[in-house]
CSV table of C-alpha atoms and ligand atoms in Angstrom, one decimal:
chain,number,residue,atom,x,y,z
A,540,UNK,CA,-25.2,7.8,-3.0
A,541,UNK,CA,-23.8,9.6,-0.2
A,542,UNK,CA,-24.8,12.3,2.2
A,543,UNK,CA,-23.1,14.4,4.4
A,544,UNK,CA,-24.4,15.1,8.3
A,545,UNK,CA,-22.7,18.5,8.9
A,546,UNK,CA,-22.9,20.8,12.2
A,547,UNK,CA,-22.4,18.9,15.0
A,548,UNK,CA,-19.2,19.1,15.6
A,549,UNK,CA,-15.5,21.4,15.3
A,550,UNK,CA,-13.3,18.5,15.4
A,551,UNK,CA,-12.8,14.6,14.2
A,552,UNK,CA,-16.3,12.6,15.1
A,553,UNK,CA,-14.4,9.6,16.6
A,554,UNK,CA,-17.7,7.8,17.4
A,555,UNK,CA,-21.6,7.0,16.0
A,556,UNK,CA,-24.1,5.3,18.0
A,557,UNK,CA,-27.6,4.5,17.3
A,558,UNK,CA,-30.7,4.1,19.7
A,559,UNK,CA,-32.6,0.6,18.9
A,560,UNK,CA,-35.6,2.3,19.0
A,561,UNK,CA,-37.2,2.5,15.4
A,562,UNK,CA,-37.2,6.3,14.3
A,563,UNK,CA,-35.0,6.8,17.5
A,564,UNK,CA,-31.8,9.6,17.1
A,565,UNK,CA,-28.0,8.7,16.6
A,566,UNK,CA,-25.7,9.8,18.4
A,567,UNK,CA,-22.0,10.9,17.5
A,568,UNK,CA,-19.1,11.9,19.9
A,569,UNK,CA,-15.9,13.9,18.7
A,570,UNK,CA,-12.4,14.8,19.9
A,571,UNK,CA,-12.5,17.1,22.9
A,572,UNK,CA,-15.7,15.9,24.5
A,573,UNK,CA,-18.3,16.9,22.0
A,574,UNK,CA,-21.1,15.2,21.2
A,575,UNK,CA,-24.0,15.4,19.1
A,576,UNK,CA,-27.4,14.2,18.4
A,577,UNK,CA,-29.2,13.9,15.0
A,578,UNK,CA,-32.4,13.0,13.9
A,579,UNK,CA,-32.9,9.8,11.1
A,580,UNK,CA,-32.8,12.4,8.5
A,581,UNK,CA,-29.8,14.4,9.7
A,582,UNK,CA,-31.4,17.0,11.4
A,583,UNK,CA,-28.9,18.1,14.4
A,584,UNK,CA,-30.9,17.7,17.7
A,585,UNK,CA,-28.2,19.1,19.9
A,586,UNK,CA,-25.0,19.3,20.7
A,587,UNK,CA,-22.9,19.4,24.9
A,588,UNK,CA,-19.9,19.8,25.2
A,589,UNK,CA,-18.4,17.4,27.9
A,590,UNK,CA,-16.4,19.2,30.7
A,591,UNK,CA,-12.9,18.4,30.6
A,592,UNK,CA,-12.5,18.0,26.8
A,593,UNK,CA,-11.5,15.0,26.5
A,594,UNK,CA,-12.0,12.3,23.3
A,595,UNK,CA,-15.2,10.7,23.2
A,596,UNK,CA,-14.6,7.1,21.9
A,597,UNK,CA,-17.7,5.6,22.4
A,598,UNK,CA,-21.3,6.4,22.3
A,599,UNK,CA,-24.0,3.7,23.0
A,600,UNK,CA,-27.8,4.2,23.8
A,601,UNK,CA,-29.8,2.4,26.0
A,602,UNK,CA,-31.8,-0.5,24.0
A,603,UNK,CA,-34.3,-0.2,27.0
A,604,UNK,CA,-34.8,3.4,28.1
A,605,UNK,CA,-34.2,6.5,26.5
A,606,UNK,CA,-30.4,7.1,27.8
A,607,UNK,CA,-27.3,7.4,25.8
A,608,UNK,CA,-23.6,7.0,27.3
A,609,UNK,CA,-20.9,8.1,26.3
A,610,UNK,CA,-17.4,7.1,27.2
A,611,UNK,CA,-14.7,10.2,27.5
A,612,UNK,CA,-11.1,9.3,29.7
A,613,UNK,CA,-11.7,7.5,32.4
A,614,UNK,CA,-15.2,8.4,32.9
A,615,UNK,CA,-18.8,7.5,31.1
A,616,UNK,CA,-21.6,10.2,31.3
A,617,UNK,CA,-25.2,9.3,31.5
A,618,UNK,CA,-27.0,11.9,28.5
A,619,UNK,CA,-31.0,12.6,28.5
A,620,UNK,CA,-31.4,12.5,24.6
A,621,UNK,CA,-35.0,14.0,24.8
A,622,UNK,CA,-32.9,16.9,26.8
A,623,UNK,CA,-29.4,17.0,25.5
A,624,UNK,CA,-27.8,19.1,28.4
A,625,UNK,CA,-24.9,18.1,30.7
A,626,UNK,CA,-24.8,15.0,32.2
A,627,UNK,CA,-27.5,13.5,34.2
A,628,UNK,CA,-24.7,11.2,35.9
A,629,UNK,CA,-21.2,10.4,35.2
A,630,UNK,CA,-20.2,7.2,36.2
A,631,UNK,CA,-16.3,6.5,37.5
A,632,UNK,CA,-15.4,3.2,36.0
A,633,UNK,CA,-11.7,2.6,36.5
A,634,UNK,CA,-8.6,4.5,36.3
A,635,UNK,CA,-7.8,3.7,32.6
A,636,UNK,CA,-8.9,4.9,29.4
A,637,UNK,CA,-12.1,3.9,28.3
A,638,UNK,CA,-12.5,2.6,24.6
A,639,UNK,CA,-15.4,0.7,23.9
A,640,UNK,CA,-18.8,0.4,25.8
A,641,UNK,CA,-21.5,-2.2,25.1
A,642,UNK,CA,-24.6,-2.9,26.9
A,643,UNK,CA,-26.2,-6.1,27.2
A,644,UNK,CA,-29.7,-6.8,25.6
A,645,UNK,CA,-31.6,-6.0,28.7
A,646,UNK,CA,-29.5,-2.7,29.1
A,647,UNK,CA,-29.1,-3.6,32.7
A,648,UNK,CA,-25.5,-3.7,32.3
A,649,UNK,CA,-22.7,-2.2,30.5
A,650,UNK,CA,-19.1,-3.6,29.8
A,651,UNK,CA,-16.0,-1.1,29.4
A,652,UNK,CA,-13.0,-2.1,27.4
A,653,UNK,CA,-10.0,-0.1,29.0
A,654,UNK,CA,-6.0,1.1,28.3
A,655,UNK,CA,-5.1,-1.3,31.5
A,656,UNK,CA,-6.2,-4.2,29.7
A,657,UNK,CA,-9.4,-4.6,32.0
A,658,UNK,CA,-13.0,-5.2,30.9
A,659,UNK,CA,-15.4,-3.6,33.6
A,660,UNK,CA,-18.6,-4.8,34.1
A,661,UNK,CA,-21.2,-2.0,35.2
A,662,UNK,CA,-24.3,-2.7,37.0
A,663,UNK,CA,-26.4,0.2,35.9
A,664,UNK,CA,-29.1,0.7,38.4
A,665,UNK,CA,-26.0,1.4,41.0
A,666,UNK,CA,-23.4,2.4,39.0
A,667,UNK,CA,-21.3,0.3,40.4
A,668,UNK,CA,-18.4,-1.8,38.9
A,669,UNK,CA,-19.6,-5.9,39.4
A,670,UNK,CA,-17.2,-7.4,37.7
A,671,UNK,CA,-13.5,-6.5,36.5
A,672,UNK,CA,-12.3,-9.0,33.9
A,673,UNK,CA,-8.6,-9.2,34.0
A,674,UNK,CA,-6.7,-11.1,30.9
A,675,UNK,CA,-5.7,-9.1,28.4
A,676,UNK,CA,-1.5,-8.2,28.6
A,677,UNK,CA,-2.0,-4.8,26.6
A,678,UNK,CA,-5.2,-2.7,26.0
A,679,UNK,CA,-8.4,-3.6,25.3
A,680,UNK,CA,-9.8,-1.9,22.9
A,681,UNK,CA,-13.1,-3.6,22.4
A,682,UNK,CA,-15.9,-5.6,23.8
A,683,UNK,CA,-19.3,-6.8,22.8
A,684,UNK,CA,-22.1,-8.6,24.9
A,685,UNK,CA,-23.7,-11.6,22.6
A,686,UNK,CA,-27.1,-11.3,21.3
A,687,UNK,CA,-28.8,-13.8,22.9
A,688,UNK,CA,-26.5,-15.2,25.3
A,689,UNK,CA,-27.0,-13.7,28.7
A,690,UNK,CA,-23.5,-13.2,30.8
A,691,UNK,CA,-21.5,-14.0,27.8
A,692,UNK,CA,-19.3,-11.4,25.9
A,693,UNK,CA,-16.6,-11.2,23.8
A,694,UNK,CA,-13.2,-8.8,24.1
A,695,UNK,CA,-10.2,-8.2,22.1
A,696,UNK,CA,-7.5,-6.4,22.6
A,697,UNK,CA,-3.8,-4.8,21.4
A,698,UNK,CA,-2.7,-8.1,22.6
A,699,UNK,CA,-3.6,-10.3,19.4
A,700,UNK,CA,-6.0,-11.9,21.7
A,701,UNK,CA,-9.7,-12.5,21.0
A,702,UNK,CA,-11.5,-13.5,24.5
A,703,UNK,CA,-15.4,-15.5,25.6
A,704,UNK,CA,-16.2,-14.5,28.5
A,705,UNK,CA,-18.7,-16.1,31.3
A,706,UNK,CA,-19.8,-13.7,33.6
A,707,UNK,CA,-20.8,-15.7,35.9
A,708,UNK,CA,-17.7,-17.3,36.0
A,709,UNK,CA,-15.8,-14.0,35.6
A,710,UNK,CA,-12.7,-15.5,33.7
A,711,UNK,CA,-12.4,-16.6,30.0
A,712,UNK,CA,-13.8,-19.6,28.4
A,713,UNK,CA,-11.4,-19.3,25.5
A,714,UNK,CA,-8.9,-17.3,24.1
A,715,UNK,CA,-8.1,-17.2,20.7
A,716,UNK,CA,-4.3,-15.9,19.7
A,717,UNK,CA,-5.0,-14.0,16.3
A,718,UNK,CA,-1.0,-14.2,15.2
A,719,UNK,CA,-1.3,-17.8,16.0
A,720,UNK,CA,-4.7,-19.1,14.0
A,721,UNK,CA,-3.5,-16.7,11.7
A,722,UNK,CA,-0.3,-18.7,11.4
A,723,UNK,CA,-2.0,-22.0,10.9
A,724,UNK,CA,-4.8,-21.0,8.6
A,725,UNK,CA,-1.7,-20.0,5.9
A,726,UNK,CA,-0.3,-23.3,6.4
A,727,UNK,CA,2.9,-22.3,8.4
A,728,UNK,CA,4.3,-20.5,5.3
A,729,UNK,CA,4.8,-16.9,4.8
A,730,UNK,CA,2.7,-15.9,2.2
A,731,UNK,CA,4.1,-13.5,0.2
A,732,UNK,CA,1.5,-10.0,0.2
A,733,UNK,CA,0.8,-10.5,3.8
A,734,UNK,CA,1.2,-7.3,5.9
A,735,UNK,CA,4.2,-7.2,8.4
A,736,UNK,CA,1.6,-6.1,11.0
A,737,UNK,CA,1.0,-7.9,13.5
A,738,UNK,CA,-3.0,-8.7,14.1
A,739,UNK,CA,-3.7,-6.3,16.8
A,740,UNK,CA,-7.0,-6.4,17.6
A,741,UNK,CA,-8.9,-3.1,17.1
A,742,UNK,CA,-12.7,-4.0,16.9
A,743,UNK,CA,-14.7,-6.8,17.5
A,744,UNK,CA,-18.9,-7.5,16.6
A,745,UNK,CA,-21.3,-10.4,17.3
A,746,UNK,CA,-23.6,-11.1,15.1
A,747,UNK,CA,-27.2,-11.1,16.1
A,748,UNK,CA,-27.7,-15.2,16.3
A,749,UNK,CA,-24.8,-14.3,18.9
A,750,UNK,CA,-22.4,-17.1,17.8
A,751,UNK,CA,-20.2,-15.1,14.8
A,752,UNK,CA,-17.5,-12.9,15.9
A,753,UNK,CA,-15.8,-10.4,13.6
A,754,UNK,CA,-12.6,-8.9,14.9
A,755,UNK,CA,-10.7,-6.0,12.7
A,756,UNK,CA,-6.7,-5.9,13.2
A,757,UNK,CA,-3.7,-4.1,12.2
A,758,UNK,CA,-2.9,-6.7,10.4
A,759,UNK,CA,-5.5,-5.4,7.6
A,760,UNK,CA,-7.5,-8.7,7.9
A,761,UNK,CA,-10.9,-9.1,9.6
A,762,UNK,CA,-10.6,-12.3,11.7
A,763,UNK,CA,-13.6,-14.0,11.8
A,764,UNK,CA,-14.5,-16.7,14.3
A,765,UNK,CA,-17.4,-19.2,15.5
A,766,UNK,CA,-18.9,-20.0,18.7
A,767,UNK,CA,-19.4,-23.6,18.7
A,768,UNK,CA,-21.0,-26.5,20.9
A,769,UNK,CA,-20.1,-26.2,24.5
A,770,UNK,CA,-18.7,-22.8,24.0
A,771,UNK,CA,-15.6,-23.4,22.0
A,772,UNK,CA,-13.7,-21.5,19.5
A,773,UNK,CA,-14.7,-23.6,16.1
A,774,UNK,CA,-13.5,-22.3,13.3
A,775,UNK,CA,-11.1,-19.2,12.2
A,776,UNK,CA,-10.4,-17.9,9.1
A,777,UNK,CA,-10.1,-14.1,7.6
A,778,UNK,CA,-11.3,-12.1,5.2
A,779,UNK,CA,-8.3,-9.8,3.0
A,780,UNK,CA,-9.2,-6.4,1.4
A,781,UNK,CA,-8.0,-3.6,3.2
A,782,UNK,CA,-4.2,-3.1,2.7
A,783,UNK,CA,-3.8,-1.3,6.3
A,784,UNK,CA,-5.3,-1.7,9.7
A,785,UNK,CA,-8.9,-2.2,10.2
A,786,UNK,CA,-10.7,-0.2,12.5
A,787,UNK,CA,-14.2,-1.2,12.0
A,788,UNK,CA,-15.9,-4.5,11.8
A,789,UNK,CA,-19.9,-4.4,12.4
A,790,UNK,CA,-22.5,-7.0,11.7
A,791,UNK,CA,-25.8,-5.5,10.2
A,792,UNK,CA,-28.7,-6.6,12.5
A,793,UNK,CA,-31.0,-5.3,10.4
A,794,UNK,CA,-31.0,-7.1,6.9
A,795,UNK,CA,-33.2,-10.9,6.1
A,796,UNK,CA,-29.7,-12.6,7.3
A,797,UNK,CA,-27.4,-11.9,10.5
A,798,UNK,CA,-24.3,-12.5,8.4
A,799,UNK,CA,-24.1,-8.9,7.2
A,800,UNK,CA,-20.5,-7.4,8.0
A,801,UNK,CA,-18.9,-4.0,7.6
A,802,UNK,CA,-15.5,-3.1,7.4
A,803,UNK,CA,-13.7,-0.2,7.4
A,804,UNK,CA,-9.9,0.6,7.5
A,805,UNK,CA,-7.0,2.7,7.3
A,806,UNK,CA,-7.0,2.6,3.6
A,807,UNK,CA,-9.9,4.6,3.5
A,808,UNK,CA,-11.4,1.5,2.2
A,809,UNK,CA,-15.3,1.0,3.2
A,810,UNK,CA,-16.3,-3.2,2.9
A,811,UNK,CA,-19.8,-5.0,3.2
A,812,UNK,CA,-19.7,-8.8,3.2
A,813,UNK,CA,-21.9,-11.3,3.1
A,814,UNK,CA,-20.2,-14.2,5.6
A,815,UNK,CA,-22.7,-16.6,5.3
A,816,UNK,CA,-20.5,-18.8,3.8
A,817,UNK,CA,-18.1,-18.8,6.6
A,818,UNK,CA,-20.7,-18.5,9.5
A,819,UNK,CA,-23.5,-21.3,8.4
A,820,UNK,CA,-25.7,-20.5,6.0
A,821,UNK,CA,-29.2,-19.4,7.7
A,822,UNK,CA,-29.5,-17.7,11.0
A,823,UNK,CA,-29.2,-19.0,14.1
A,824,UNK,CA,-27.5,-22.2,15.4
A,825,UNK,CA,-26.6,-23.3,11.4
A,826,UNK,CA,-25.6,-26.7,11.5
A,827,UNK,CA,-24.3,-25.9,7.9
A,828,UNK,CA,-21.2,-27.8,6.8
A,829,UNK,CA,-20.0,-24.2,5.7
A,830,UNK,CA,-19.5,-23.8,9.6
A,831,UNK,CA,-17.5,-27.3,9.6
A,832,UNK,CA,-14.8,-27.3,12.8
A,833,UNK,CA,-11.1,-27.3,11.8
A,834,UNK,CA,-9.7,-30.5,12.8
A,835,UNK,CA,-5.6,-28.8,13.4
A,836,UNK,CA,-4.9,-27.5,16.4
A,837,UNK,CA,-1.9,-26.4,18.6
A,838,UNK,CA,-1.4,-25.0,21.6
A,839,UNK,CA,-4.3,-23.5,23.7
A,840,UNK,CA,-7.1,-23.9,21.6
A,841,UNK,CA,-9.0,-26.0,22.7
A,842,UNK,CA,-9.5,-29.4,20.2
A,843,UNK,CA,-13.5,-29.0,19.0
A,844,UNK,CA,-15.9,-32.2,20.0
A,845,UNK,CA,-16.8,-33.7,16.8
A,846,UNK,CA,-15.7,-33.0,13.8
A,847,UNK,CA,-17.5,-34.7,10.7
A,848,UNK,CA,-15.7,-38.0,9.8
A,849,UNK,CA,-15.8,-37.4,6.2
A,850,UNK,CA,-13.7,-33.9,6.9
A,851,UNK,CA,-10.6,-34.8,5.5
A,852,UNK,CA,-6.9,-33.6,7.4
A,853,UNK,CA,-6.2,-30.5,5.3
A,854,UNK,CA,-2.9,-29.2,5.8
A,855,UNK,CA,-3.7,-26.5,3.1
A,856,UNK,CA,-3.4,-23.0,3.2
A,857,UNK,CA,-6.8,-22.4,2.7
A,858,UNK,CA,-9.0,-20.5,5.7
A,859,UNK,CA,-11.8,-22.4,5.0
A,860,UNK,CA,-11.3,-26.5,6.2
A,861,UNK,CA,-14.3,-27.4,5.1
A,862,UNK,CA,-15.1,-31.0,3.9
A,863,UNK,CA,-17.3,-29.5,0.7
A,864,UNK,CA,-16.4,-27.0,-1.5
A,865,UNK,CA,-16.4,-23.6,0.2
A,866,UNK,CA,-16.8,-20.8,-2.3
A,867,UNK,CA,-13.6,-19.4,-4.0
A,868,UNK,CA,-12.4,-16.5,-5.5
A,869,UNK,CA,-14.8,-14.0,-5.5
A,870,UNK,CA,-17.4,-15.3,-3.9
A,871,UNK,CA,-15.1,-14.9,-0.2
A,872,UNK,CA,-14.4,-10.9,-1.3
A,873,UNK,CA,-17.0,-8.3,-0.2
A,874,UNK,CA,-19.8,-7.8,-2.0
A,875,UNK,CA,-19.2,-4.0,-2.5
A,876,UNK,CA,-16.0,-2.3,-1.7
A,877,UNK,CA,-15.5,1.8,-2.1
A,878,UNK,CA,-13.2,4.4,-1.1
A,879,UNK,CA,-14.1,6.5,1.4
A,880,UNK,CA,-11.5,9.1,0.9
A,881,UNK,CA,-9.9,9.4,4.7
A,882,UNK,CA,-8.9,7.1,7.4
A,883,UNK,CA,-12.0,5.3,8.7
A,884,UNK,CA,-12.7,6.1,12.6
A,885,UNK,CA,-16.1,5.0,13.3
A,886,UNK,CA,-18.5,2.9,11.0
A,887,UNK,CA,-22.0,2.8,11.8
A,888,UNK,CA,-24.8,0.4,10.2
A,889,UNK,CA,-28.3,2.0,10.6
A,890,UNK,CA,-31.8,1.6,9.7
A,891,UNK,CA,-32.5,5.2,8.7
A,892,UNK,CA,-36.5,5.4,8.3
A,893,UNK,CA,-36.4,2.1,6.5
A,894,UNK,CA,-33.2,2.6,4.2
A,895,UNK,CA,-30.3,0.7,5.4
A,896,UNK,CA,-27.4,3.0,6.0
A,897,UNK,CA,-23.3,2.8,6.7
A,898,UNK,CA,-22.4,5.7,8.5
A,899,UNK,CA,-18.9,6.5,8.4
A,900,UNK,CA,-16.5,9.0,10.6
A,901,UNK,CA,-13.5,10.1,9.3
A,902,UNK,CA,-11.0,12.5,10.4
A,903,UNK,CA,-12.9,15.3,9.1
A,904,UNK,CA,-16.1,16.8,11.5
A,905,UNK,CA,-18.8,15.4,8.8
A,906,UNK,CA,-20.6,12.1,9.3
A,907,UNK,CA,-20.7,10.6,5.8
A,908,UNK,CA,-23.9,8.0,5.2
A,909,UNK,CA,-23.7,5.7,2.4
A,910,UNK,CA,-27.4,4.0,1.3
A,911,UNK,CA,-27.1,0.5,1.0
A,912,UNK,CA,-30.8,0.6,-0.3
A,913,UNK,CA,-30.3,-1.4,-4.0
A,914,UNK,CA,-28.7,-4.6,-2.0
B,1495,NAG,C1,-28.3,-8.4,31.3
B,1495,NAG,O1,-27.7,-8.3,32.6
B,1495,NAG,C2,-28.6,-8.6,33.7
B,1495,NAG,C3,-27.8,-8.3,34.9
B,1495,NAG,O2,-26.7,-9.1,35.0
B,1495,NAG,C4,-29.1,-10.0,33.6
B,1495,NAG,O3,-30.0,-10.3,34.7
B,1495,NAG,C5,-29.8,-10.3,32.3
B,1495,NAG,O4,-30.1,-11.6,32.2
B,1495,NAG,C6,-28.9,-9.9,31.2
B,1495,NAG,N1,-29.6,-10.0,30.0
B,1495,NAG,C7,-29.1,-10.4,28.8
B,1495,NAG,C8,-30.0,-10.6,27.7
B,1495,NAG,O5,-27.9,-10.6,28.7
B,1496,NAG,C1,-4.5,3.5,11.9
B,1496,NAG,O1,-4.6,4.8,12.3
B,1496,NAG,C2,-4.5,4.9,13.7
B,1496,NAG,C3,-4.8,6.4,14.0
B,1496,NAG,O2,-4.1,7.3,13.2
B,1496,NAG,C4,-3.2,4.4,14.3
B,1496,NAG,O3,-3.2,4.5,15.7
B,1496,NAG,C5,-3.1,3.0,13.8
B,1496,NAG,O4,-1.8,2.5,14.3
B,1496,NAG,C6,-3.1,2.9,12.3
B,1496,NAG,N1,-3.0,1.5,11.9
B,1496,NAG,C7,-2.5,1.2,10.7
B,1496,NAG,C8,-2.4,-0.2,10.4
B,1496,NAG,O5,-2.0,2.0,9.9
């Protein structure tokens, strides 16, 4: 059943964002700088309107303290959600467009994904930038720190390119070319039903075991890849069910397994999967055959340790190179699929006073929320 969050804004909501806190407020930003703050049950807490008026494309809270930022331009503001006025601070990042924000598990820092291309790492007890990570040719349109993995996070950008990062090290550990895993996981031939669009890479999640990466791209597929022994890049393969670009990918870090995904998409289309079968079946570092390193590789990926020996050399168009049956047919589609009814531009899982919850923005000024209670 869905419900409608209503009030909050004039324009598009181009961005949800909920505090970690249990019974804590969301948070939703909109075209020309609004943002607003609701309660678990809907109940508008407040609204500012950010000076200068531009987009608001992210909005993240604080998993340590009760802060929310919010990305608008070039520039993220600092908001007091107990006291939803102006800013508190506003922090100058870069020169570029901001896109995405994630903060790492200890909130003591925040990465920006922006239009140069650039990652900036933000140390927030200064304010200042640490750290500018530099790869991507085009812009970077998202980046997520990895649950349990301190100074490690993942970017992806229009670029087709899917980056690990060390921070320590400040440079990538891999880089994964979507087009080109793409390419080899349908066996070098052009399937017919693929999309002409190139994977640009719009979106990308870590699950909470912080070792399977979702990517959405224009491409309509979400990408979906596994952080293996020593760091490497082990596996790729993609899940097809949106017939336009895909937005929104977000693992669920709130249900019995971490493997929970969300999709959402140009179609309109709204997707919840159950990856377990491509990510190791139980949580953490799964050992699962399911998880099974592909043994073909070309160019710069990097070739993975050991692979099983009784893995056979599969040429085969199938994503999955696994040496025991992975499941087919159905069992790789999402476990429920609706139409949303408009263009997807933010999709947001939440624990709602105990009910998991997709919220979804759309072009309209509504948040939709969708119960996933019934599971
Ligand atoms: C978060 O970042 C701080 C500062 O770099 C670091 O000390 C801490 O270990 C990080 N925590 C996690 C869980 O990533
Ligand atoms: C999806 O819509 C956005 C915004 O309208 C646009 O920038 C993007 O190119 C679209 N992608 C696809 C695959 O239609």
């Amino acid at each position: 059943m869905a419900r409608q969050w209503s009030g909050g804004h004039s324009v598009a909501v181009l961005c949800v964002g909920v505090s970690g806190d249990p019974g804590g407020p969301l948070a939703s930003g909109g075209e020309g700088g609004e943002v607003a703050l609701w309660s678990q049950d809907g109940v508008l807490l407040g609204t500012v309107q950010l000076h200068g008026g531009e987009d608001v494309t992210c909005a993240a809270f604080s998993p340590v303290s009760n802060v929310l930022y919010v990305s608008h331009g070039e520039a993220v503001s600092v908001l007091d959600p107990r006291s939803l006025k102006g800013p508190i601070e506003k922090l100058s990042v870069g020169t570029d467009e901001i896109n995405w924000l994630s903060l790492n598990e200890t909130g003591a820092v925040m990465a920006a994904a922006d239009d140069s291309g650039a990652v900036r790492v933000v140390e927030l007890a200064s304010g200042k930038v640490t750290r500018t990570l530099r790869r991507h040719a085009n812009i970077c349109s998202s980046v997520a720190f990895r649950p349990q993995r301190p100074h490690s996070l993942v970017s992806a950008g229009l670029d087709m390119q899917v980056m690990l990062w060390s921070l320590q090290k400040a440079r990538p550990l891999w880089t994964v070319n979507l087009q080109e895993v793409t390419e080899e996981e349908e066996g070098d031939t052009q399937t017919s039903g693929q999309l002409l669009n190139p994977p640009l890479a719009h979106c990308v999640s870590v699950a909470t075991c912080g070792n399977a990466v979702a990517c959405g791209a224009e491409d309509g597929r979400v990408h979906l890849l596994r952080v293996g022994a020593g760091s490497r890049p082990e596996h790729h393969t993609s899940l097809q069910t949106h017939s336009q670009g895909v937005a929104q990918a977000h693992f669920l870090s709130f249900l019995p397994h971490p493997y929970w995904l969300a999709t959402g998409g140009n179609d309109s289309q709204v997707a919840l999967w159950d990856v377990s079968w491509a990510m190791g079946s139980t949580g953490g570092e799964a050992k699962g055959r399911a998880a099974a390193p592909r043994r073909k590789h070309r160019g710069k990926h990097p070739a993975t340790p050991k692979a099983p020996a009784d893995q056979p050399e599969h040429e085969g168009a199938s994503g999955v190179e696994t040496g025991h049956n992975p499941p087919q047919g159905k069992d790789m589609g999402p476990r429920l699929r609706f139409s949303h009814g408009d263009k997807v531009n933010w999709l947001c899982p939440a624990l709602l006073k105990g009910e998991p919850c997709l919220l979804v923005a759309d072009q309209g000024s509504a948040i939709t929320v969708y119960s996933l209670s019934g599971l």
